[in-house]
mmCIF file of C-alpha atoms in Angstrom:
data_model
loop_
_atom_site.group_PDB
_atom_site.id
_atom_site.type_symbol
_atom_site.label_atom_id
_atom_site.label_comp_id
_atom_site.label_asym_id
_atom_site.label_seq_id
_atom_site.Cartn_x
_atom_site.Cartn_y
_atom_site.Cartn_z
ATOM 1 C CA PRO X 1 21.917 60.013 -10.384
ATOM 2 C CA GLU X 2 25.501 59.521 -9.284
ATOM 3 C CA LEU X 3 26.754 56.497 -7.627
ATOM 4 C CA THR X 4 27.377 56.915 -3.781
ATOM 5 C CA ASP X 5 27.606 53.745 -2.219
ATOM 6 C CA LEU X 6 29.202 50.463 -3.887
ATOM 7 C CA TYR X 7 28.911 47.036 -1.823
ATOM 8 C CA ILE X 8 31.469 44.571 -3.149
ATOM 9 C CA SER X 9 32.504 42.491 -0.096
ATOM 10 C CA GLY X 10 32.182 38.703 -0.030
ATOM 11 C CA CYS X 11 32.993 38.752 -3.731
ATOM 12 C CA PRO X 12 36.279 36.741 -4.055
ATOM 13 C CA GLY X 13 36.844 37.838 -7.820
ATOM 14 C CA LEU X 14 36.698 41.497 -6.828
ATOM 15 C CA ALA X 15 39.845 41.430 -4.467
ATOM 16 C CA THR X 16 41.489 44.318 -6.352
ATOM 17 C CA LEU X 17 38.469 46.496 -6.149
ATOM 18 C CA GLN X 18 38.109 45.694 -2.739
ATOM 19 C CA LYS X 19 41.307 46.809 -1.700
ATOM 20 C CA LEU X 20 41.175 49.712 -3.688
ATOM 21 C CA GLN X 21 37.769 50.900 -1.857
ATOM 22 C CA ALA X 22 39.140 50.116 1.673
ATOM 23 C CA ASP X 23 42.093 52.369 0.774
ATOM 24 C CA GLY X 24 40.679 55.173 -1.388
ATOM 25 C CA GLY X 25 36.969 54.945 -1.210
ATOM 26 C CA LEU X 26 34.810 54.860 -4.127
ATOM 27 C CA ALA X 27 36.896 57.638 -5.868
ATOM 28 C CA ALA X 28 39.836 55.207 -6.068
ATOM 29 C CA VAL X 29 37.395 52.351 -7.724
ATOM 30 C CA ARG X 30 36.124 54.891 -10.053
ATOM 31 C CA GLY X 31 39.692 55.757 -11.157
ATOM 32 C CA TYR X 32 40.662 52.195 -11.449
ATOM 33 C CA LEU X 33 37.709 51.608 -13.789
ATOM 34 C CA GLN X 34 38.353 54.763 -15.772
ATOM 35 C CA ASP X 35 41.948 53.660 -16.569
ATOM 36 C CA LEU X 36 40.482 50.064 -17.586
ATOM 37 C CA GLU X 37 37.936 51.736 -19.737
ATOM 38 C CA GLY X 38 40.018 54.386 -21.225
ATOM 39 C CA SER X 39 37.304 56.866 -21.282
ATOM 40 C CA LEU X 40 35.261 58.757 -19.085
ATOM 41 C CA PHE X 41 33.239 56.894 -16.588
ATOM 42 C CA GLU X 42 29.851 57.859 -17.908
ATOM 43 C CA PRO X 43 27.394 55.258 -18.640
ATOM 44 C CA SER X 44 26.372 54.753 -22.148
ATOM 45 C CA ARG X 45 24.586 52.642 -24.368
ATOM 46 C CA ARG X 46 26.691 50.525 -26.520
ATOM 47 C CA HIS X 47 25.734 48.223 -29.216
ATOM 48 C CA SER X 48 27.998 45.201 -29.592
ATOM 49 C CA LEU X 49 28.009 41.610 -30.826
ATOM 50 C CA LYS X 50 30.454 38.812 -30.972
ATOM 51 C CA LEU X 51 30.422 37.454 -34.215
ATOM 52 C CA VAL X 52 31.880 33.950 -35.260
ATOM 53 C CA LEU X 53 32.660 32.953 -38.700
ATOM 54 C CA ALA X 54 32.989 29.179 -38.634
ATOM 55 C CA GLY X 55 32.889 26.245 -41.477
ATOM 56 C CA PRO X 56 35.409 24.246 -43.445
ATOM 57 C CA THR X 57 38.516 25.316 -44.814
ATOM 58 C CA GLU X 58 38.134 27.620 -47.808
ATOM 59 C CA ALA X 59 34.655 28.186 -47.162
ATOM 60 C CA GLY X 60 34.939 32.072 -47.571
ATOM 61 C CA LYS X 61 35.109 33.169 -43.856
ATOM 62 C CA THR X 62 37.863 35.627 -44.175
ATOM 63 C CA SER X 63 36.601 36.973 -47.626
ATOM 64 C CA LEU X 64 33.076 37.583 -45.747
ATOM 65 C CA LEU X 65 34.977 39.406 -42.856
ATOM 66 C CA ARG X 66 36.935 41.612 -45.359
ATOM 67 C CA ALA X 67 33.791 42.487 -47.136
ATOM 68 C CA LEU X 68 32.085 43.398 -43.595
ATOM 69 C CA ARG X 69 35.100 45.561 -42.760
ATOM 70 C CA PHE X 70 35.809 47.214 -46.130
ATOM 71 C CA GLY X 71 32.573 47.135 -48.070
ATOM 72 C CA GLY X 72 32.953 47.939 -51.775
ATOM 73 C CA GLN X 73 36.590 48.118 -51.447
ATOM 74 C CA ARG X 74 37.082 44.654 -50.092
ATOM 75 C CA GLU X 75 39.714 42.398 -51.461
ATOM 76 C CA LEU X 76 39.272 38.714 -51.349
ATOM 77 C CA ALA X 77 41.437 36.278 -49.373
ATOM 78 C CA ASP X 78 44.045 34.535 -51.502
ATOM 79 C CA LEU X 79 43.940 30.831 -50.914
ATOM 80 C CA LYS X 80 47.685 30.087 -51.092
ATOM 81 C CA ASP X 81 48.909 32.913 -49.009
ATOM 82 C CA GLU X 82 46.160 33.783 -46.500
ATOM 83 C CA ARG X 83 45.266 30.530 -44.704
ATOM 84 C CA THR X 84 43.782 31.566 -41.259
ATOM 85 C CA ILE X 85 46.022 29.676 -38.589
ATOM 86 C CA GLY X 86 43.897 29.088 -35.547
ATOM 87 C CA LEU X 87 41.865 31.677 -34.759
ATOM 88 C CA GLU X 88 42.005 35.488 -35.614
ATOM 89 C CA ILE X 89 39.842 38.154 -33.705
ATOM 90 C CA HIS X 90 39.216 41.520 -35.158
ATOM 91 C CA ARG X 91 37.507 44.571 -33.718
ATOM 92 C CA PHE X 92 35.716 47.107 -35.626
ATOM 93 C CA THR X 93 32.767 49.305 -35.798
ATOM 94 C CA LEU X 94 29.844 49.320 -38.437
ATOM 95 C CA PRO X 95 28.058 52.657 -38.618
ATOM 96 C CA ASP X 96 24.494 52.970 -39.242
ATOM 97 C CA PRO X 97 24.285 52.660 -43.061
ATOM 98 C CA THR X 98 21.280 55.223 -43.353
ATOM 99 C CA GLY X 99 23.642 57.741 -41.559
ATOM 100 C CA ARG X 100 20.435 58.616 -39.110
ATOM 101 C CA ARG X 101 21.583 57.353 -35.952
ATOM 102 C CA ARG X 102 24.811 58.139 -33.992
ATOM 103 C CA ALA X 103 24.453 54.360 -32.917
ATOM 104 C CA ALA X 104 27.003 52.109 -34.491
ATOM 105 C CA LEU X 105 27.464 48.282 -34.176
ATOM 106 C CA HIS X 106 30.924 47.200 -32.500
ATOM 107 C CA LEU X 107 31.877 44.169 -33.774
ATOM 108 C CA VAL X 108 34.254 41.531 -32.178
ATOM 109 C CA VAL X 109 34.756 39.122 -34.857
ATOM 110 C CA TYR X 110 36.470 35.516 -34.529
ATOM 111 C CA ASP X 111 37.463 34.288 -37.798
ATOM 112 C CA ALA X 112 37.868 30.691 -37.056
ATOM 113 C CA GLY X 113 40.656 28.494 -39.407
ATOM 114 C CA GLY X 114 38.450 25.750 -40.859
ATOM 115 C CA HIS X 115 41.146 23.149 -40.572
ATOM 116 C CA GLY X 116 40.452 20.064 -38.646
ATOM 117 C CA GLU X 117 43.617 20.410 -36.391
ATOM 118 C CA TYR X 118 42.119 23.808 -34.850
ATOM 119 C CA LYS X 119 38.476 22.280 -34.092
ATOM 120 C CA GLU X 120 39.251 21.963 -30.046
ATOM 121 C CA LEU X 121 40.876 25.347 -30.069
ATOM 122 C CA HIS X 122 37.590 26.932 -31.550
ATOM 123 C CA GLN X 123 35.409 25.378 -28.828
ATOM 124 C CA ALA X 124 37.156 27.525 -26.071
ATOM 125 C CA PHE X 125 35.657 30.664 -27.884
ATOM 126 C CA PHE X 126 32.216 29.496 -28.571
ATOM 127 C CA SER X 127 29.979 31.264 -26.008
ATOM 128 C CA SER X 128 26.443 32.013 -25.702
ATOM 129 C CA GLY X 129 25.118 35.450 -26.782
ATOM 130 C CA ALA X 130 27.372 35.299 -29.821
ATOM 131 C CA LEU X 131 25.951 35.137 -33.351
ATOM 132 C CA TYR X 132 27.310 32.002 -35.366
ATOM 133 C CA VAL X 133 27.683 32.386 -39.176
ATOM 134 C CA LEU X 134 28.299 28.856 -40.681
ATOM 135 C CA LEU X 135 29.666 29.035 -44.146
ATOM 136 C CA TRP X 136 30.118 26.606 -46.816
ATOM 137 C CA ASP X 137 31.117 26.891 -50.613
ATOM 138 C CA VAL X 138 28.062 26.562 -52.812
ATOM 139 C CA SER X 139 30.292 26.262 -55.932
ATOM 140 C CA LYS X 140 31.410 22.719 -54.826
ATOM 141 C CA PRO X 141 29.026 19.909 -54.933
ATOM 142 C CA LEU X 142 27.187 19.167 -51.415
ATOM 143 C CA LEU X 143 28.655 15.837 -50.832
ATOM 144 C CA LYS X 144 28.010 13.703 -47.513
ATOM 145 C CA PRO X 145 31.568 14.436 -46.192
ATOM 146 C CA VAL X 146 30.749 18.453 -46.496
ATOM 147 C CA VAL X 147 27.407 17.882 -44.918
ATOM 148 C CA ALA X 148 28.926 15.724 -42.225
ATOM 149 C CA GLU X 149 31.518 18.634 -41.538
ATOM 150 C CA LEU X 150 28.991 21.357 -41.329
ATOM 151 C CA CYS X 151 27.034 18.976 -38.865
ATOM 152 C CA CYS X 152 30.133 18.776 -36.984
ATOM 153 C CA TRP X 153 30.545 22.333 -36.818
ATOM 154 C CA ALA X 154 26.911 23.027 -35.815
ATOM 155 C CA THR X 155 26.987 20.244 -33.112
ATOM 156 C CA SER X 156 30.356 21.624 -31.696
ATOM 157 C CA ILE X 157 28.697 25.073 -31.540
ATOM 158 C CA GLN X 158 25.427 23.934 -29.860
ATOM 159 C CA ALA X 159 27.425 21.852 -27.295
ATOM 160 C CA CYS X 160 29.431 24.783 -26.183
ATOM 161 C CA ALA X 161 26.586 27.448 -26.501
ATOM 162 C CA PRO X 162 23.448 25.683 -26.171
ATOM 163 C CA GLY X 163 20.448 27.436 -28.225
ATOM 164 C CA ALA X 164 22.923 29.809 -29.974
ATOM 165 C CA THR X 165 21.948 31.525 -33.164
ATOM 166 C CA VAL X 166 23.438 29.879 -36.198
ATOM 167 C CA LEU X 167 23.040 31.372 -39.744
ATOM 168 C CA LEU X 168 23.766 28.992 -42.529
ATOM 169 C CA VAL X 169 25.490 31.072 -45.172
ATOM 170 C CA GLY X 170 26.393 29.740 -48.882
ATOM 171 C CA SER X 171 29.432 31.395 -50.294
ATOM 172 C CA HIS X 172 31.002 31.489 -53.773
ATOM 173 C CA ALA X 173 27.874 31.455 -55.567
ATOM 174 C CA ASP X 174 29.454 33.618 -58.268
ATOM 175 C CA GLN X 175 31.901 30.677 -58.772
ATOM 176 C CA ALA X 176 29.065 28.076 -59.361
ATOM 177 C CA GLU X 177 28.696 26.760 -62.746
ATOM 178 C CA SER X 178 25.022 28.499 -62.766
ATOM 179 C CA ALA X 179 22.655 30.221 -60.379
ATOM 180 C CA ALA X 180 20.605 27.214 -60.455
ATOM 181 C CA ALA X 181 23.485 25.023 -59.322
ATOM 182 C CA ALA X 182 24.175 27.263 -56.369
ATOM 183 C CA ASP X 183 20.315 27.215 -55.588
ATOM 184 C CA ARG X 184 20.520 23.466 -55.683
ATOM 185 C CA SER X 185 23.573 23.357 -53.199
ATOM 186 C CA CYS X 186 21.424 25.633 -50.855
ATOM 187 C CA THR X 187 18.027 23.690 -51.070
ATOM 188 C CA ALA X 188 19.732 19.907 -51.089
#
């Protein structure tokens, strides 16, 4: 079925579309939206997800992002040279790993710098409908300040996006003194 009527009067946020429709009809609105989309004006199913990587500094957020993007060819972030300043946003597509489906998952990944001076900035990007991955380094002792910082992150996320899904992920397990030590950090 083709769109034949579009009623957008009375919507102040759509003033541009209202003017286009008044001047050139539905074809003008369709052309404008095609220009914005950059593709044909054909509805299609798109699987997309906003993914927010959060947590303390040096928790492994950027390294996790690289693993998602490049798989086995990943290169870990260099702590000395690759501090995430503020927030970095990356877009990429993950294909169906089985190859059975044409559908892919389109990710918009927000890699949040873990330093305290950026916490207020991050809150502007927390929204409902996103998946939050809260990372911490399991190779380091899980002391009260680390727990407090993780709680601060979780509270901030829930304050900005009530009911958001937050996955708690331990990183650096390969650098822990033993597998048992990494397990203890995860169950403490």
